mmCIF file of C-alpha atoms in Angstrom:
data_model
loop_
_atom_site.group_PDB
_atom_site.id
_atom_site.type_symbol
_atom_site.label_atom_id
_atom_site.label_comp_id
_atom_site.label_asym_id
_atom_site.label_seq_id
_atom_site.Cartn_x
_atom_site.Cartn_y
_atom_site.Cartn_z
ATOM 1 C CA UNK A 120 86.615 102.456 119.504
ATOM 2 C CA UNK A 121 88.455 105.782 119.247
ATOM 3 C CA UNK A 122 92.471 105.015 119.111
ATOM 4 C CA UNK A 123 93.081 108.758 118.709
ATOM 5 C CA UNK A 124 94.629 108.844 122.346
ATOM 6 C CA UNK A 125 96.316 105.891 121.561
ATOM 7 C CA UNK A 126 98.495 106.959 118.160
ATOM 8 C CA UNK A 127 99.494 109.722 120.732
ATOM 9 C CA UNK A 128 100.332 107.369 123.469
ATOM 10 C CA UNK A 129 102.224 104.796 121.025
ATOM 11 C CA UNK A 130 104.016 108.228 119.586
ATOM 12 C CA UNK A 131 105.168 110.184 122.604
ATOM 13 C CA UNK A 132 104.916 108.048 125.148
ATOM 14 C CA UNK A 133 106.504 105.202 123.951
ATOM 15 C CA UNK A 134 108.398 106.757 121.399
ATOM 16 C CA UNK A 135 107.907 104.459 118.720
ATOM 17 C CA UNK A 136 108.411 105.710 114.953
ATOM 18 C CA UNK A 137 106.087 106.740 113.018
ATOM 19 C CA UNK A 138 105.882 104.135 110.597
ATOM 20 C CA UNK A 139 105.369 101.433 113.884
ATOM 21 C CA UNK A 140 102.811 103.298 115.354
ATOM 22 C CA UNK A 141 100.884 103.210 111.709
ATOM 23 C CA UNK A 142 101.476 99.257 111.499
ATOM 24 C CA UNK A 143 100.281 99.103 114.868
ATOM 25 C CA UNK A 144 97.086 101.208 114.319
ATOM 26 C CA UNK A 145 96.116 99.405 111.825
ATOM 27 C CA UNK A 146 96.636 96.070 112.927
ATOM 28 C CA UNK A 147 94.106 96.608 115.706
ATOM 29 C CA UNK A 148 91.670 98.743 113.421
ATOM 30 C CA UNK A 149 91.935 95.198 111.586
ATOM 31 C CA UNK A 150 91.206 93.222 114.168
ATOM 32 C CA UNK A 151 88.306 95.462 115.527
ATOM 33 C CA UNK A 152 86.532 95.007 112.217
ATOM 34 C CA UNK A 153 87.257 91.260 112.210
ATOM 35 C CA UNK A 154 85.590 90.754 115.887
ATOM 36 C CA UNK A 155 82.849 93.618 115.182
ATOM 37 C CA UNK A 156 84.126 96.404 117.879
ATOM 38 C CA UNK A 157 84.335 93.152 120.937
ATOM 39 C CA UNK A 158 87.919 92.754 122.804
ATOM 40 C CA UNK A 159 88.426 89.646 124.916
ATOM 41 C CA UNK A 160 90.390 87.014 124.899
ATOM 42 C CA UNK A 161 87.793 84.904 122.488
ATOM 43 C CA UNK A 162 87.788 87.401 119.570
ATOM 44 C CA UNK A 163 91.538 87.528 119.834
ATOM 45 C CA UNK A 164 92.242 83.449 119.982
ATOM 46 C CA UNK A 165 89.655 83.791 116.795
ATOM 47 C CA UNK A 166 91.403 86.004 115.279
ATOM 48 C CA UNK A 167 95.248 85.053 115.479
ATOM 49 C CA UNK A 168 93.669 81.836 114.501
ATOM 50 C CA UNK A 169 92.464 82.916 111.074
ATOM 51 C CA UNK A 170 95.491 84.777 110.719
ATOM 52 C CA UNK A 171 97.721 81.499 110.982
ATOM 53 C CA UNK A 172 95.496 80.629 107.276
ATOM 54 C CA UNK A 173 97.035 83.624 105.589
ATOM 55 C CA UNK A 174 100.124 85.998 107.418
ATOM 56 C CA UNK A 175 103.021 85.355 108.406
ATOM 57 C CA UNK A 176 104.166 84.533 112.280
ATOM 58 C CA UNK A 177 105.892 88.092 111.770
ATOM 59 C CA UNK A 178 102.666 89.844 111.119
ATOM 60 C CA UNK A 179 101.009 87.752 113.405
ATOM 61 C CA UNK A 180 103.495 89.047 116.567
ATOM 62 C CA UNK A 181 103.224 92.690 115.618
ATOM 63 C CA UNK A 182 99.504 92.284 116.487
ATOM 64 C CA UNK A 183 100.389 90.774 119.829
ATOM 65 C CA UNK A 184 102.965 93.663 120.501
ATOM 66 C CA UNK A 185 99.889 95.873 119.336
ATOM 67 C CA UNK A 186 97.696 94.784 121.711
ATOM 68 C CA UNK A 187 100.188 94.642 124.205
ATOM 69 C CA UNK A 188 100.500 98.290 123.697
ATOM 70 C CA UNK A 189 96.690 98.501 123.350
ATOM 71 C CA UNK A 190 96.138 97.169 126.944
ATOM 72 C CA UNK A 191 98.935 98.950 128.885
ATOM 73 C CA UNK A 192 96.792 102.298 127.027
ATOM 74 C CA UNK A 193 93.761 101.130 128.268
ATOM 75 C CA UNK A 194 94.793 100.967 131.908
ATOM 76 C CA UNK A 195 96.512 104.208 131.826
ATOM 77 C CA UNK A 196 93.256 106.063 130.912
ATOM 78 C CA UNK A 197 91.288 104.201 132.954
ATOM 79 C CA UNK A 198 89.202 101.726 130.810
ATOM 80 C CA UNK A 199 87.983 98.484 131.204
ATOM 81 C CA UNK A 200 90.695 95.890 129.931
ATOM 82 C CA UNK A 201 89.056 92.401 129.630
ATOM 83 C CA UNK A 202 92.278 90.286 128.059
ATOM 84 C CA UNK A 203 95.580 89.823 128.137
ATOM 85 C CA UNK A 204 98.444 89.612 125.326
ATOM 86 C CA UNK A 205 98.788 86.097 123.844
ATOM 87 C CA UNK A 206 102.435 84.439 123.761
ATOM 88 C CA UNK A 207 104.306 85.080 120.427
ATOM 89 C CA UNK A 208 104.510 82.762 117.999
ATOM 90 C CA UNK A 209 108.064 81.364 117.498
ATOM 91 C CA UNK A 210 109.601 82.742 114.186
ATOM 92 C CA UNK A 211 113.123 81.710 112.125
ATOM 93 C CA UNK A 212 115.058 84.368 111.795
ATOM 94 C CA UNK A 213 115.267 85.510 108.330
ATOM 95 C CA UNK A 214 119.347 85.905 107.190
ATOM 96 C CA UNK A 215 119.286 89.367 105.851
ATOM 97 C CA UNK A 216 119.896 89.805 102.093
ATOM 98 C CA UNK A 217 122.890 92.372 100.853
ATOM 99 C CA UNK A 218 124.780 93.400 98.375
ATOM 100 C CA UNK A 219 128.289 92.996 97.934
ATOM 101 C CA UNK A 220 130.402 95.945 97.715
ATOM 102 C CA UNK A 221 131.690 95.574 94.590
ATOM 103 C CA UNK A 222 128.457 95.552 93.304
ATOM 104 C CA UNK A 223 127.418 98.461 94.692
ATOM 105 C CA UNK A 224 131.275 100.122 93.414
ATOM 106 C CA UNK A 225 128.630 101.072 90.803
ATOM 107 C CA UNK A 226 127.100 104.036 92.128
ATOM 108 C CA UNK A 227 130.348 105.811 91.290
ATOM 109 C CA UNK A 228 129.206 105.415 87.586
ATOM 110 C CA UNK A 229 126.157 106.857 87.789
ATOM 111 C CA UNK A 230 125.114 109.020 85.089
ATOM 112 C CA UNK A 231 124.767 112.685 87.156
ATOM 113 C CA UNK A 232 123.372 115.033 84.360
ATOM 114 C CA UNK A 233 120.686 117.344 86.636
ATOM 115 C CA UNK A 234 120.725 118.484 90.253
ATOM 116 C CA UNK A 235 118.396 115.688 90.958
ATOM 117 C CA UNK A 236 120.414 113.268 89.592
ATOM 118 C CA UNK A 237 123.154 114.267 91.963
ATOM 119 C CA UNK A 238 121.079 114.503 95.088
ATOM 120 C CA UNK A 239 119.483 111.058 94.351
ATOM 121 C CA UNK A 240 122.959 109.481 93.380
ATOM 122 C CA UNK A 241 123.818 111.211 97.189
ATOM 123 C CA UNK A 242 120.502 109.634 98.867
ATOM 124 C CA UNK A 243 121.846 106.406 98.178
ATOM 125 C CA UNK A 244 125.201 106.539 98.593
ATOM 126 C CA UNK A 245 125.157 108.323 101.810
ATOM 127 C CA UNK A 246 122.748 105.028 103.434
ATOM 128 C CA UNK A 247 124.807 102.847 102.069
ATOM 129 C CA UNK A 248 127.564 104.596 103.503
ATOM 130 C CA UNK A 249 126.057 105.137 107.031
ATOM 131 C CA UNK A 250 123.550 102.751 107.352
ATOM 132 C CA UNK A 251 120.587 104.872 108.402
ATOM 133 C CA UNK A 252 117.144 104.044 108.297
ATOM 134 C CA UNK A 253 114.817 105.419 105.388
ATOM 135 C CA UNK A 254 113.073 107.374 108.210
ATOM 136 C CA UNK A 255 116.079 108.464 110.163
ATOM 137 C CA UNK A 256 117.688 109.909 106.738
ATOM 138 C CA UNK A 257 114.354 111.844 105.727
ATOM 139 C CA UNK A 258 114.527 113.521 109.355
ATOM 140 C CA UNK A 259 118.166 114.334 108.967
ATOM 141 C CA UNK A 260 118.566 118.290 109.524
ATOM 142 C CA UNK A 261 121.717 120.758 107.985
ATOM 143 C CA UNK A 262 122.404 120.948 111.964
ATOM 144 C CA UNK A 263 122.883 117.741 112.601
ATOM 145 C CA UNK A 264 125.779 117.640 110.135
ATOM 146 C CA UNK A 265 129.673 117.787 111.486
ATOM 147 C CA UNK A 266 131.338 117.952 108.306
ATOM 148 C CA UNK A 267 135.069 119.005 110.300
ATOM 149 C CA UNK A 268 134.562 116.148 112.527
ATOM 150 C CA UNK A 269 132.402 113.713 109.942
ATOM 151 C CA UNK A 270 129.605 112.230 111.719
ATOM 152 C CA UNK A 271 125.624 113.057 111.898
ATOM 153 C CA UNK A 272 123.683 113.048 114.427
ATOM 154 C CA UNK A 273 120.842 110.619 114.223
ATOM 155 C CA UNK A 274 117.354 110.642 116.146
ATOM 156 C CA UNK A 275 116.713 107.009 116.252
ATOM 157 C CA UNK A 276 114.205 105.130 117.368
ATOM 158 C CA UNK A 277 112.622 106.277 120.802
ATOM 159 C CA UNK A 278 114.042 109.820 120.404
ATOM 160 C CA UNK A 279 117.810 107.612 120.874
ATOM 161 C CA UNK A 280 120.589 109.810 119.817
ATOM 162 C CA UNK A 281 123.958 108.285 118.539
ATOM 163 C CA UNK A 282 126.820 109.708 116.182
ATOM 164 C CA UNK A 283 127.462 108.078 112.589
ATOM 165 C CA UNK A 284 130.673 108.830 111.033
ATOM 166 C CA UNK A 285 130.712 109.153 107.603
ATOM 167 C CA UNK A 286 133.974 108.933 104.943
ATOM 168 C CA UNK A 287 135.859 111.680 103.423
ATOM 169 C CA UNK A 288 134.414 110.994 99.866
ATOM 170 C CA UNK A 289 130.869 111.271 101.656
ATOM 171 C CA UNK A 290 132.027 114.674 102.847
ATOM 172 C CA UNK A 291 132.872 115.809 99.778
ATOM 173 C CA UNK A 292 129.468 115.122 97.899
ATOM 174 C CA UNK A 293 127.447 116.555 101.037
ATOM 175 C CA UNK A 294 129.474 120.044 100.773
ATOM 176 C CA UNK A 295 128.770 120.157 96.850
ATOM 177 C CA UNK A 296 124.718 119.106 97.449
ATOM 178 C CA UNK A 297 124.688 121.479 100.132
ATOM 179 C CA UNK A 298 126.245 124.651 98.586
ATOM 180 C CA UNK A 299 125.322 124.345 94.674
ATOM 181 C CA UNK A 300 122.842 121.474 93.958
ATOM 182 C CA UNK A 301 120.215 121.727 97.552
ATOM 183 C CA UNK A 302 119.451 125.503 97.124
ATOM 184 C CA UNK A 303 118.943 125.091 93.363
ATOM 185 C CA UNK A 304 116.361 122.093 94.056
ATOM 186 C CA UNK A 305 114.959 124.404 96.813
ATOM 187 C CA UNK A 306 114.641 127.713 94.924
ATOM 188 C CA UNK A 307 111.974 130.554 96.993
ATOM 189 C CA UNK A 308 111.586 127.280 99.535
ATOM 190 C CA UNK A 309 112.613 126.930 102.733
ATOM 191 C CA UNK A 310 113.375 123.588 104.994
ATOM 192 C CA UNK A 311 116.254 123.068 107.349
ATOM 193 C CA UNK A 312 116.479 119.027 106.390
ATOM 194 C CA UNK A 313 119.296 117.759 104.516
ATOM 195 C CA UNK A 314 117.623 115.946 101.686
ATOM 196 C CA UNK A 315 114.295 118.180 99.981
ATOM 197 C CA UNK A 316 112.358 118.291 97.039
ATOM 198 C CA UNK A 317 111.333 121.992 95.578
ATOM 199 C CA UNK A 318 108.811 122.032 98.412
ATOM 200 C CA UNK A 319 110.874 120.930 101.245
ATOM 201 C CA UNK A 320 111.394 117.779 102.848
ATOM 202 C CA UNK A 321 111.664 114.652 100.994
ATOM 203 C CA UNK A 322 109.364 111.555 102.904
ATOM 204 C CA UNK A 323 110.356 108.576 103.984
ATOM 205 C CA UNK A 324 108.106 107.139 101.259
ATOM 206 C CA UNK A 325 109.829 109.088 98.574
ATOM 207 C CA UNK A 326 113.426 108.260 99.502
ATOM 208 C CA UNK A 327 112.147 104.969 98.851
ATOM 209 C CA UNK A 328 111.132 105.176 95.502
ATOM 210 C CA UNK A 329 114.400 107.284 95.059
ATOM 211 C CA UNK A 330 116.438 103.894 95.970
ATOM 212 C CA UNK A 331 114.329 102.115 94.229
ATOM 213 C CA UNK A 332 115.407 104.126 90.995
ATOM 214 C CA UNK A 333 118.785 104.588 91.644
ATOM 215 C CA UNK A 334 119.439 100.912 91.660
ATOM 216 C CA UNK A 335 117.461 100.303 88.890
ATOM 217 C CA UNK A 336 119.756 102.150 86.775
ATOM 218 C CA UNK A 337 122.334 100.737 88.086
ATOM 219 C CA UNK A 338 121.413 97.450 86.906
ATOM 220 C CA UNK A 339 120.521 95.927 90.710
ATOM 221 C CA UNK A 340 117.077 95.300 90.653
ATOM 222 C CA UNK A 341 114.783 95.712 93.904
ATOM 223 C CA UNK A 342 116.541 97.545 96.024
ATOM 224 C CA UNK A 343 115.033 99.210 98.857
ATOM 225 C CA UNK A 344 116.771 101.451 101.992
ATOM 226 C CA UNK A 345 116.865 98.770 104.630
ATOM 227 C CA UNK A 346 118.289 96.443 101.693
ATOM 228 C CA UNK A 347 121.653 99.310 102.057
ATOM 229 C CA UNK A 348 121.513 99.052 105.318
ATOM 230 C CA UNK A 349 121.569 95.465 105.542
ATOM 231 C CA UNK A 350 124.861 95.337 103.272
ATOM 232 C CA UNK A 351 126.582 98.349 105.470
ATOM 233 C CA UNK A 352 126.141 96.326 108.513
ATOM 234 C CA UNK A 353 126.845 92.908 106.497
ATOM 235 C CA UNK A 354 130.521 95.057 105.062
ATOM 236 C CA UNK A 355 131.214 96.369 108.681
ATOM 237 C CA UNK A 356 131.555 92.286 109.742
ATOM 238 C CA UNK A 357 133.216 91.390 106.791
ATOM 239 C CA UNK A 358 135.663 93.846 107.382
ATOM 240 C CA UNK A 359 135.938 92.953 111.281
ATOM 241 C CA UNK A 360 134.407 95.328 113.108
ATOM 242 C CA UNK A 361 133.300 94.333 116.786
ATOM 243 C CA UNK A 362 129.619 93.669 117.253
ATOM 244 C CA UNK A 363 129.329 96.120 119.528
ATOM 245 C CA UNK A 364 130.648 98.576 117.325
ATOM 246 C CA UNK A 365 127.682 97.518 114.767
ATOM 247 C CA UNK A 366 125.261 97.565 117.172
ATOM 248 C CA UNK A 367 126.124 101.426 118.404
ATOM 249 C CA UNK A 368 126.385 102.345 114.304
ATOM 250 C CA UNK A 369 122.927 100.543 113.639
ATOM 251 C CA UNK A 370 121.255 102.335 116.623
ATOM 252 C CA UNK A 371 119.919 98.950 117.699
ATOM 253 C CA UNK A 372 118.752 98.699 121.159
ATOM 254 C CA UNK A 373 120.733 95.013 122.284
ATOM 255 C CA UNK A 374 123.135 93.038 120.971
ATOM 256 C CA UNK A 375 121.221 90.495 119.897
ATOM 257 C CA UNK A 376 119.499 92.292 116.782
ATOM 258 C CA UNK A 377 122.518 92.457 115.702
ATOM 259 C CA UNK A 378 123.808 89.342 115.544
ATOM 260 C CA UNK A 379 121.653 88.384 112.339
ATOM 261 C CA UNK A 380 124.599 90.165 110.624
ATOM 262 C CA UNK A 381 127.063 87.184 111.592
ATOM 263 C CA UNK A 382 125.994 85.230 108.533
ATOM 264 C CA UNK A 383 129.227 84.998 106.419
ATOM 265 C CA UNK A 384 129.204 84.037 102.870
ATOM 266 C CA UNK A 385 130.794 80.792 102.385
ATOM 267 C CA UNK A 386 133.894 82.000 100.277
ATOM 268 C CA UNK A 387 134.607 84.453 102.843
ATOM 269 C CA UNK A 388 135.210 82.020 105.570
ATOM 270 C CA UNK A 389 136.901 79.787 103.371
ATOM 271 C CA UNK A 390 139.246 82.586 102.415
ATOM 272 C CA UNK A 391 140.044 83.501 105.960
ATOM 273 C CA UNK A 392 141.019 79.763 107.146
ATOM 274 C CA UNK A 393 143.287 80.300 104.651
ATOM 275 C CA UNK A 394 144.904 83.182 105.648
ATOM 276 C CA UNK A 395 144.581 82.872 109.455
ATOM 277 C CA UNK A 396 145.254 78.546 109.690
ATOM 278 C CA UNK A 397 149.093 78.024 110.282
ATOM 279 C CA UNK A 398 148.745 74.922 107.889
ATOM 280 C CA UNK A 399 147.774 76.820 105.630
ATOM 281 C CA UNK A 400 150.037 79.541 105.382
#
């Protein structure tokens, strides 16, 4: 089956990123090889079925939402759709791991000896600082950039714009990376994205393993991008910001997505009886 039409159709007209419309490609190039090219509702019971043995009810639901997606293509272009979309499979949602802030205090320390240095120290402050996706901060352009008012403009996901403010210290690396350390990584090149290699603009997949570096050498182990975003969004609570104010920040679509960011560490809560309980005070 040719899914050429649909990577377009999951791309532009649904607007999903590119990383979901990969996952989603390949779960049903999966599938197809499982059930040898057949789709009906038989091969897909068979298959979700032998999926329980190994994946995860996560992995199992993108599939679903895949073929969901899959069928609603189908019908557009006029093909023959013999199934529907199973029910998902009920899930526990997963508390979101962070780091603490004063943990993370660290990345003030870090050893800045080359240009790189600097604009990787600056990759992962600045999602820490904003809480932008890995994808969203690889597709960040110099015009999207207010440094008099501080915010960016982010594309999020489905093309969804929304401002993120950023601090004053945040400024102030940006307009050194931008005037001194960005056109000495860039040379003869040219890109219009904030954050570039010599050849242009860094990936997705390389801001990762920039992270992934950065807080090695800081002494925190495994840390990826959504693992900064997680502990922006987990510091916004702390500090008391609304949930709607999260949820506009994050980008996320309803409230509800945000709400995993609720969880409170213990000494937190015990720490703000005591200030807030008249008997206590």
């Amino acid at each position: 089956m040719n899914l050429d039409g649909f990577t377009e159709y999951l791309r532009i007209k649904r607007g999903l990123s590119e990383k979901t419309s990969e996952a989603y490609i390949s779960d049903i190039n999966q599938f197809l090889k499982f059930s040898k090219g057949d789709i009906n509702n038989s091969a897909i019971d068979c298959y979700i079925a032998e999926c329980l043995k190994t994946k995860k009810g996560r992995t199992i639901n993108r599939f679903i939402s895949a073929l969901s997606n899959l069928s609603e293509w189908m019908k557009l272009i006029g093909e023959k759709c013999d199934f529907g979309s199973p029910d998902r499979l009920k899930t526990d949602r997963r508390l979101p791991k962070f780091i603490s802030c004063d943990r993370l205090q660290a990345i003030f320390d870090f050893p800045v000896k080359t240009k790189i240095d600097y604009r990787n120290m600056l990759i992962f402050l600045f999602i820490y600082s904003t809480g932008v996706r890995v994808s969203e901060a690889a597709d960040i352009k110099l015009s999207n950039l207010h440094m008099e008012e501080e915010f960016v403009l982010i594309a999020g996901k489905g093309n969804k714009e929304r401002a993120v403010p950023f601090s004053r210290n945040i400024k102030s690396f940006l307009d050194e990376y931008i005037k001194i350390h960005r056109p000495a990584i860039l040379k003869s090149a040219h890109s219009d994205h904030l954050f570039t290699g010599r050849n242009g603009q860094l990936t997705r997949q390389m801001i990762w393993l920039i992270i992934r570096s950065v807080g090695s050498k800081l002494g925190i182990e495994n840390v990826y991008p959504h693992l900064l975003r997680h502990s922006y969004a987990t510091a916004l609570i702390l500090g008391g910001a609304n949930l709607r104010i999260v949820e506009a920040l994050l980008g996320h679509k309803n409230l509800e997505t945000t709400t995993i960011y609720t969880h409170i560490p213990g000494t937190f809560l015990v720490d703000e009886f005591k200030r807030c309980h008249p008997r206590e005070k």
